[in-house]
Amino acid sequence: MTTASDRPCPVRRVAMISVHTSPLDQPGTGDAGGLNVYVVETAKRLGMMGIEVEIFTRRTSAALAETVQLAPGVLVRHIDAGPYEGLAKNDLPGQLCAFAAGVMRHVARSPEGHYDLVHSHYWLSGQVGWLAADRWDVPLVHTMHTMARVKNAALAADDRPEPGGREIGEEQVVRASSLLVANTPREAADLVALYGAEPAIVEIISPGVDLAAFTPGDRAVARAAVSLPEAAQVVLFVGRIQPLKAPDVLLRAVARLLAQAPERRERLVVAIVGGPSGAGLERPRRLQQLARELSIADVVQFVPPVSRDELVQWYRAADLLAVPSYSESFGLVALEAQACGTPVVAADVGGLPDAVGDAGILVDGHDPDDWAHAIARLLDDPVRLSSLAARAGAHAADFGWDVTTERLLDVYRHACHQSAEDVAELPVPSFAGVPAAPIP
């Protein structure tokens, strides 16, 4: 793909669509996670580049204003679609018509050509983005974030498969998109192999990390800030509490760890930072119960979702971050931890190999014994831990959001350029046998 400077097509205003989760939501709660971070960070930086961004999301509270300024040049527009509370993500397909109608009503007040393109996030948003882009005659750029067929191929034992309706919806969005943004080469290959995407419309852009916020710091200070003993061995999990993220695998591994070396119990702290989500909402206390059943409740701390500033302190305080997910399109938490100088032990799935690079350990599979062995090897080898910590910061430094956003803007301009070329190639109509003048 050529660069932004090669293109004559300006991008002035972008409509982003995020139906099922708001950029204003706290990551780690409900359905808010990496997608929210991606939308917020890229929109803010597009705004700094002089691109106006309007993000359409579903209103989940009567207290939310119709329009909220997220950052200079970035507006969040709340659309009424279904009840404000108590609507699960799997119920949202039935509200897409109402959501799309709300978007159309809002935009009807704007002049023609108000948006240069639509960027939709997740398949539900893609369904609305498809309609909006077609109605406004602008390109549709779509980012999947996760895909049903990928998730269904790697389900946790107690997780539910994604419904067939989602697979169909994703296929439709792939066919309707002008360009698809994939986080990694593996995700790009999945789009082609599992959804029939044309390779020429798939662009690979790695997500990023806020390198100004996530930085190394003094471990003792960080541990004091989150009330951890200075001499502890700290294993951290950050994410939504649901089977897909596999926090239970970590707890079972910790039980094996303590069974093999009971003396670890005096120093070991396992911190689980996040809130129930997805299937985890059905049994919100299941993980606490499992810790009791495994007789490790005394070493496990459950921490509700925290602000970004506090999350930085948790990363700095940890000896390592564990990411045992069954599926991850990328794994932003791994990159955030590494930016803070914390090594990562992650499952060898999805985009995690790209996120971790050579600054951590990848575990093949989800056998608790394998995870216990990988964690023990690091905790018992301070020299290796220190070496990985140094590499972690260097690896994360290549993944700033500024780079991601510049690449994304290239994709936007490419989509607009291709759209302009398509219009220019349309046949020129003739009237009464007299050819019309060529389109200049």
mmCIF file of C-alpha atoms in Angstrom, residues 46-326:
data_model
loop_
_atom_site.group_PDB
_atom_site.id
_atom_site.type_symbol
_atom_site.label_atom_id
_atom_site.label_comp_id
_atom_site.label_asym_id
_atom_site.label_seq_id
_atom_site.Cartn_x
_atom_site.Cartn_y
_atom_site.Cartn_z
ATOM 1 C CA LEU A 46 -6.984 11.237 14.648
ATOM 2 C CA GLY A 47 -8.465 14.280 16.381
ATOM 3 C CA MET A 48 -4.956 15.575 17.072
ATOM 4 C CA MET A 49 -4.212 15.178 13.347
ATOM 5 C CA GLY A 50 -7.156 17.428 12.507
ATOM 6 C CA ILE A 51 -9.545 14.593 11.537
ATOM 7 C CA GLU A 52 -12.981 14.973 13.112
ATOM 8 C CA VAL A 53 -14.264 11.706 14.574
ATOM 9 C CA GLU A 54 -17.847 10.980 15.623
ATOM 10 C CA ILE A 55 -18.344 7.707 17.488
ATOM 11 C CA PHE A 56 -21.851 6.222 17.495
ATOM 12 C CA THR A 57 -22.628 3.867 20.377
ATOM 13 C CA ARG A 58 -25.727 2.553 22.157
ATOM 14 C CA ARG A 59 -27.055 4.552 25.104
ATOM 15 C CA THR A 60 -27.009 2.407 28.247
ATOM 16 C CA SER A 61 -28.244 4.976 30.764
ATOM 17 C CA ALA A 62 -30.785 7.775 30.765
ATOM 18 C CA ALA A 63 -28.150 9.916 32.477
ATOM 19 C CA LEU A 64 -25.895 9.872 29.414
ATOM 20 C CA ALA A 65 -26.009 13.034 27.336
ATOM 21 C CA GLU A 66 -26.870 12.691 23.664
ATOM 22 C CA THR A 67 -23.396 13.953 22.732
ATOM 23 C CA VAL A 68 -20.207 13.823 24.815
ATOM 24 C CA GLN A 69 -16.835 15.260 23.828
ATOM 25 C CA LEU A 70 -14.260 12.543 24.387
ATOM 26 C CA ALA A 71 -11.290 14.657 23.273
ATOM 27 C CA PRO A 72 -10.662 17.646 21.012
ATOM 28 C CA GLY A 73 -12.182 16.769 17.652
ATOM 29 C CA VAL A 74 -13.812 13.571 18.973
ATOM 30 C CA LEU A 75 -17.523 13.291 19.814
ATOM 31 C CA VAL A 76 -19.399 10.310 21.236
ATOM 32 C CA ARG A 77 -23.015 10.212 20.044
ATOM 33 C CA HIS A 78 -25.437 8.057 22.047
ATOM 34 C CA ILE A 79 -28.193 6.294 20.116
ATOM 35 C CA ASP A 80 -31.355 4.911 21.743
ATOM 36 C CA ALA A 81 -31.817 1.251 20.784
ATOM 37 C CA GLY A 82 -33.595 -1.017 23.236
ATOM 38 C CA PRO A 83 -33.732 -0.778 27.035
ATOM 39 C CA TYR A 84 -30.882 1.075 28.686
ATOM 40 C CA GLU A 85 -29.978 -1.744 31.057
ATOM 41 C CA GLY A 86 -30.234 -5.527 31.180
ATOM 42 C CA LEU A 87 -29.653 -6.113 27.467
ATOM 43 C CA ALA A 88 -26.997 -8.766 26.845
ATOM 44 C CA LYS A 89 -24.671 -8.583 23.849
ATOM 45 C CA ASN A 90 -26.387 -11.621 22.317
ATOM 46 C CA ASP A 91 -29.677 -9.674 22.371
ATOM 47 C CA LEU A 92 -28.272 -6.771 20.364
ATOM 48 C CA PRO A 93 -28.839 -8.182 16.849
ATOM 49 C CA GLY A 94 -32.533 -7.521 17.453
ATOM 50 C CA GLN A 95 -31.748 -3.839 18.095
ATOM 51 C CA LEU A 96 -29.586 -3.159 15.044
ATOM 52 C CA CYS A 97 -32.533 -1.794 13.046
ATOM 53 C CA ALA A 98 -33.372 0.650 15.844
ATOM 54 C CA PHE A 99 -29.717 1.637 16.179
ATOM 55 C CA ALA A 100 -29.303 2.173 12.437
ATOM 56 C CA ALA A 101 -32.500 4.235 12.325
ATOM 57 C CA GLY A 102 -31.157 6.431 15.144
ATOM 58 C CA VAL A 103 -27.905 6.995 13.287
ATOM 59 C CA MET A 104 -29.769 7.856 10.088
ATOM 60 C CA ARG A 105 -32.044 10.316 11.909
ATOM 61 C CA HIS A 106 -29.062 12.091 13.395
ATOM 62 C CA VAL A 107 -27.169 12.327 10.138
ATOM 63 C CA ALA A 108 -30.265 13.551 8.258
ATOM 64 C CA ARG A 109 -29.647 16.896 9.959
ATOM 65 C CA SER A 110 -26.148 17.110 8.453
ATOM 66 C CA PRO A 111 -25.234 18.332 4.962
ATOM 67 C CA GLU A 112 -24.614 15.828 2.183
ATOM 68 C CA GLY A 113 -21.073 14.456 2.229
ATOM 69 C CA HIS A 114 -20.715 15.081 5.977
ATOM 70 C CA TYR A 115 -18.602 11.897 6.431
ATOM 71 C CA ASP A 116 -15.784 10.731 4.229
ATOM 72 C CA LEU A 117 -15.944 7.136 5.428
ATOM 73 C CA VAL A 118 -17.308 4.761 8.059
ATOM 74 C CA HIS A 119 -15.082 2.675 10.345
ATOM 75 C CA SER A 120 -17.006 -0.045 12.175
ATOM 76 C CA HIS A 121 -15.676 -2.116 15.074
ATOM 77 C CA TYR A 122 -16.934 -5.680 15.711
ATOM 78 C CA TRP A 123 -19.486 -7.477 13.561
ATOM 79 C CA LEU A 124 -22.582 -5.849 15.108
ATOM 80 C CA SER A 125 -21.201 -2.438 14.220
ATOM 81 C CA GLY A 126 -20.286 -3.746 10.788
ATOM 82 C CA GLN A 127 -23.925 -4.505 10.077
ATOM 83 C CA VAL A 128 -24.846 -0.884 10.832
ATOM 84 C CA GLY A 129 -21.735 0.421 9.094
ATOM 85 C CA TRP A 130 -22.662 -1.513 5.954
ATOM 86 C CA LEU A 131 -26.037 0.244 5.795
ATOM 87 C CA ALA A 132 -24.608 3.669 6.677
ATOM 88 C CA ALA A 133 -21.765 3.513 4.153
ATOM 89 C CA ASP A 134 -24.168 2.402 1.434
ATOM 90 C CA ARG A 135 -26.657 5.153 2.293
ATOM 91 C CA TRP A 136 -23.987 7.872 2.418
ATOM 92 C CA ASP A 137 -22.077 6.479 -0.579
ATOM 93 C CA VAL A 138 -18.771 6.343 1.289
ATOM 94 C CA PRO A 139 -16.243 3.533 1.902
ATOM 95 C CA LEU A 140 -16.659 1.085 4.780
ATOM 96 C CA VAL A 141 -13.510 0.177 6.735
ATOM 97 C CA HIS A 142 -14.101 -2.621 9.208
ATOM 98 C CA THR A 143 -12.134 -4.134 12.101
ATOM 99 C CA MET A 144 -13.403 -7.482 13.404
ATOM 100 C CA HIS A 145 -11.514 -7.524 16.747
ATOM 101 C CA THR A 146 -12.777 -11.090 17.281
ATOM 102 C CA MET A 147 -14.312 -13.647 14.915
ATOM 103 C CA ALA A 148 -16.873 -16.339 15.691
ATOM 104 C CA ARG A 149 -15.195 -19.088 13.691
ATOM 105 C CA VAL A 150 -11.864 -18.456 15.379
ATOM 106 C CA LYS A 151 -13.418 -18.426 18.854
ATOM 107 C CA ASN A 152 -15.516 -21.540 18.190
ATOM 108 C CA ALA A 153 -12.415 -23.462 17.140
ATOM 109 C CA ALA A 154 -10.818 -22.865 20.553
ATOM 110 C CA LEU A 155 -13.613 -22.896 23.127
ATOM 111 C CA ALA A 156 -13.106 -23.391 26.836
ATOM 112 C CA ALA A 157 -14.845 -26.476 28.184
ATOM 113 C CA ASP A 158 -17.530 -24.454 29.969
ATOM 114 C CA ASP A 159 -18.002 -21.758 27.314
ATOM 115 C CA ARG A 160 -20.829 -21.440 24.789
ATOM 116 C CA PRO A 161 -20.136 -21.374 21.038
ATOM 117 C CA GLU A 162 -20.884 -18.198 19.137
ATOM 118 C CA PRO A 163 -24.222 -18.475 17.304
ATOM 119 C CA GLY A 164 -24.492 -19.250 13.610
ATOM 120 C CA GLY A 165 -26.201 -15.914 13.053
ATOM 121 C CA ARG A 166 -22.983 -14.157 14.025
ATOM 122 C CA GLU A 167 -20.980 -16.185 11.494
ATOM 123 C CA ILE A 168 -23.426 -15.218 8.749
ATOM 124 C CA GLY A 169 -23.330 -11.578 9.841
ATOM 125 C CA GLU A 170 -19.539 -11.558 9.775
ATOM 126 C CA GLU A 171 -19.488 -13.012 6.262
ATOM 127 C CA GLN A 172 -21.834 -10.255 5.123
ATOM 128 C CA VAL A 173 -19.660 -7.532 6.638
ATOM 129 C CA VAL A 174 -16.533 -8.984 5.006
ATOM 130 C CA ARG A 175 -18.239 -8.859 1.591
ATOM 131 C CA ALA A 176 -19.566 -5.335 2.160
ATOM 132 C CA SER A 177 -16.305 -3.771 3.348
ATOM 133 C CA SER A 178 -14.083 -1.638 1.167
ATOM 134 C CA LEU A 179 -11.094 -2.524 3.352
ATOM 135 C CA LEU A 180 -10.614 -4.826 6.350
ATOM 136 C CA VAL A 181 -8.122 -4.034 9.123
ATOM 137 C CA ALA A 182 -6.476 -7.073 10.734
ATOM 138 C CA ASN A 183 -4.356 -6.867 13.871
ATOM 139 C CA THR A 184 -1.842 -9.537 12.831
ATOM 140 C CA PRO A 185 -0.834 -11.687 9.843
ATOM 141 C CA ARG A 186 -2.621 -14.616 11.511
ATOM 142 C CA GLU A 187 -5.871 -12.656 11.706
ATOM 143 C CA ALA A 188 -5.469 -11.612 8.068
ATOM 144 C CA ALA A 189 -5.037 -15.266 7.093
ATOM 145 C CA ASP A 190 -8.175 -16.193 9.085
ATOM 146 C CA LEU A 191 -10.204 -13.526 7.281
ATOM 147 C CA VAL A 192 -9.152 -15.007 3.949
ATOM 148 C CA ALA A 193 -9.402 -18.699 4.859
ATOM 149 C CA LEU A 194 -12.482 -18.681 7.089
ATOM 150 C CA TYR A 195 -14.515 -15.818 5.597
ATOM 151 C CA GLY A 196 -13.434 -15.672 1.969
ATOM 152 C CA ALA A 197 -12.031 -12.145 2.192
ATOM 153 C CA GLU A 198 -10.160 -10.948 -0.854
ATOM 154 C CA PRO A 199 -6.484 -10.706 0.204
ATOM 155 C CA ALA A 200 -6.166 -7.365 -1.599
ATOM 156 C CA ILE A 201 -8.634 -5.644 0.766
ATOM 157 C CA VAL A 202 -7.030 -6.868 4.016
ATOM 158 C CA GLU A 203 -4.558 -4.467 5.647
ATOM 159 C CA ILE A 204 -2.487 -5.499 8.682
ATOM 160 C CA ILE A 205 -2.104 -2.821 11.352
ATOM 161 C CA SER A 206 -0.869 -3.738 14.819
ATOM 162 C CA PRO A 207 -2.699 -2.145 17.759
ATOM 163 C CA GLY A 208 -0.622 -0.028 20.082
ATOM 164 C CA VAL A 209 0.031 1.016 23.629
ATOM 165 C CA ASP A 210 0.108 4.461 25.212
ATOM 166 C CA LEU A 211 3.842 4.754 25.746
ATOM 167 C CA ALA A 212 3.408 7.948 27.748
ATOM 168 C CA ALA A 213 1.129 6.267 30.297
ATOM 169 C CA PHE A 214 2.493 2.716 30.475
ATOM 170 C CA THR A 215 6.103 3.112 31.570
ATOM 171 C CA PRO A 216 8.511 1.274 33.895
ATOM 172 C CA GLY A 217 8.621 2.436 37.493
ATOM 173 C CA ASP A 218 9.912 1.611 40.929
ATOM 174 C CA ARG A 219 8.532 -1.776 41.973
ATOM 175 C CA ALA A 220 8.597 -1.032 45.689
ATOM 176 C CA VAL A 221 6.638 2.179 45.161
ATOM 177 C CA ALA A 222 4.136 0.355 42.953
ATOM 178 C CA ARG A 223 3.634 -2.416 45.481
ATOM 179 C CA ALA A 224 3.033 0.081 48.222
ATOM 180 C CA ALA A 225 0.489 1.841 45.999
ATOM 181 C CA VAL A 226 -1.555 -1.356 45.526
ATOM 182 C CA SER A 227 -0.954 -2.668 49.063
ATOM 183 C CA LEU A 228 1.269 -5.616 48.189
ATOM 184 C CA PRO A 229 4.186 -6.889 50.323
ATOM 185 C CA GLU A 230 7.506 -5.693 48.956
ATOM 186 C CA ALA A 231 9.065 -9.183 49.123
ATOM 187 C CA ALA A 232 6.153 -11.019 47.472
ATOM 188 C CA GLN A 233 6.276 -12.986 44.238
ATOM 189 C CA VAL A 234 3.404 -11.471 42.274
ATOM 190 C CA VAL A 235 1.628 -13.142 39.371
ATOM 191 C CA LEU A 236 -0.916 -10.858 37.705
ATOM 192 C CA PHE A 237 -3.968 -11.486 35.525
ATOM 193 C CA VAL A 238 -5.719 -8.519 33.897
ATOM 194 C CA GLY A 239 -8.890 -8.912 31.879
ATOM 195 C CA ARG A 240 -12.560 -9.677 31.822
ATOM 196 C CA ILE A 241 -13.581 -12.651 33.961
ATOM 197 C CA GLN A 242 -15.038 -15.109 31.452
ATOM 198 C CA PRO A 243 -14.159 -18.612 30.179
ATOM 199 C CA LEU A 244 -12.545 -17.224 26.996
ATOM 200 C CA LYS A 245 -9.867 -15.425 29.047
ATOM 201 C CA ALA A 246 -9.158 -18.622 31.052
ATOM 202 C CA PRO A 247 -8.388 -17.182 34.509
ATOM 203 C CA ASP A 248 -9.368 -20.624 35.858
ATOM 204 C CA VAL A 249 -6.354 -22.108 34.050
ATOM 205 C CA LEU A 250 -4.121 -19.744 36.016
ATOM 206 C CA LEU A 251 -5.752 -20.694 39.333
ATOM 207 C CA ARG A 252 -5.358 -24.418 38.600
ATOM 208 C CA ALA A 253 -1.721 -23.806 37.681
ATOM 209 C CA VAL A 254 -1.170 -21.969 40.975
ATOM 210 C CA ALA A 255 -2.668 -24.923 42.864
ATOM 211 C CA ARG A 256 -0.172 -27.243 41.118
ATOM 212 C CA LEU A 257 2.618 -24.789 41.910
ATOM 213 C CA LEU A 258 1.835 -24.814 45.631
ATOM 214 C CA ALA A 259 1.373 -28.581 45.711
ATOM 215 C CA GLN A 260 4.850 -29.012 44.224
ATOM 216 C CA ALA A 261 6.477 -26.382 46.463
ATOM 217 C CA PRO A 262 4.354 -25.583 49.570
ATOM 218 C CA GLU A 263 6.983 -23.095 50.785
ATOM 219 C CA ARG A 264 5.900 -20.703 47.994
ATOM 220 C CA ARG A 265 2.689 -19.985 49.886
ATOM 221 C CA GLU A 266 4.533 -17.613 52.208
ATOM 222 C CA ARG A 267 5.439 -15.213 49.388
ATOM 223 C CA LEU A 268 3.128 -15.895 46.437
ATOM 224 C CA VAL A 269 0.391 -13.401 45.541
ATOM 225 C CA VAL A 270 -1.911 -13.963 42.569
ATOM 226 C CA ALA A 271 -3.840 -10.819 41.637
ATOM 227 C CA ILE A 272 -6.910 -11.109 39.368
ATOM 228 C CA VAL A 273 -7.830 -7.629 38.137
ATOM 229 C CA GLY A 274 -11.112 -7.355 36.205
ATOM 230 C CA GLY A 275 -14.853 -7.921 36.317
ATOM 231 C CA PRO A 276 -17.268 -10.616 35.082
ATOM 232 C CA SER A 277 -18.219 -10.500 31.408
ATOM 233 C CA GLY A 278 -19.945 -12.672 28.810
ATOM 234 C CA ALA A 279 -20.667 -16.165 30.107
ATOM 235 C CA GLY A 280 -18.901 -15.150 33.324
ATOM 236 C CA LEU A 281 -21.906 -12.997 34.247
ATOM 237 C CA GLU A 282 -23.977 -16.142 34.757
ATOM 238 C CA ARG A 283 -21.749 -17.198 37.679
ATOM 239 C CA PRO A 284 -19.990 -14.014 38.797
ATOM 240 C CA ARG A 285 -18.473 -15.645 41.917
ATOM 241 C CA ARG A 286 -17.334 -18.856 40.206
ATOM 242 C CA LEU A 287 -13.652 -17.905 40.241
ATOM 243 C CA GLN A 288 -13.694 -17.093 43.964
ATOM 244 C CA GLN A 289 -15.395 -20.442 44.579
ATOM 245 C CA LEU A 290 -12.758 -22.232 42.495
ATOM 246 C CA ALA A 291 -9.978 -20.600 44.529
ATOM 247 C CA ARG A 292 -11.587 -21.973 47.695
ATOM 248 C CA GLU A 293 -12.045 -25.432 46.175
ATOM 249 C CA LEU A 294 -8.372 -25.481 45.184
ATOM 250 C CA SER A 295 -7.338 -24.304 48.687
ATOM 251 C CA ILE A 296 -5.490 -21.283 47.302
ATOM 252 C CA ALA A 297 -7.889 -18.515 48.378
ATOM 253 C CA ASP A 298 -5.266 -17.246 50.830
ATOM 254 C CA VAL A 299 -2.872 -16.307 47.992
ATOM 255 C CA VAL A 300 -5.412 -14.946 45.499
ATOM 256 C CA GLN A 301 -6.634 -11.340 45.485
ATOM 257 C CA PHE A 302 -9.654 -10.361 43.396
ATOM 258 C CA VAL A 303 -9.540 -6.719 42.350
ATOM 259 C CA PRO A 304 -12.406 -4.998 40.497
ATOM 260 C CA PRO A 305 -11.583 -3.067 37.304
ATOM 261 C CA VAL A 306 -9.289 -0.136 38.034
ATOM 262 C CA SER A 307 -8.406 3.168 36.398
ATOM 263 C CA ARG A 308 -5.532 3.314 33.941
ATOM 264 C CA ASP A 309 -3.252 5.020 36.473
ATOM 265 C CA GLU A 310 -3.861 2.262 39.015
ATOM 266 C CA LEU A 311 -3.490 -0.422 36.334
ATOM 267 C CA VAL A 312 -0.017 0.918 35.578
ATOM 268 C CA GLN A 313 0.895 0.394 39.248
ATOM 269 C CA TRP A 314 -0.369 -3.205 39.124
ATOM 270 C CA TYR A 315 1.742 -3.928 36.051
ATOM 271 C CA ARG A 316 4.821 -2.401 37.692
ATOM 272 C CA ALA A 317 4.185 -4.325 40.899
ATOM 273 C CA ALA A 318 3.996 -7.738 39.210
ATOM 274 C CA ASP A 319 6.841 -10.157 38.600
ATOM 275 C CA LEU A 320 4.984 -11.415 35.555
ATOM 276 C CA LEU A 321 1.649 -11.147 33.764
ATOM 277 C CA ALA A 322 -0.218 -14.343 32.821
ATOM 278 C CA VAL A 323 -2.433 -14.305 29.710
ATOM 279 C CA PRO A 324 -3.874 -17.838 29.387
ATOM 280 C CA SER A 325 -6.693 -16.935 26.939
ATOM 281 C CA TYR A 326 -8.171 -19.484 24.547
#
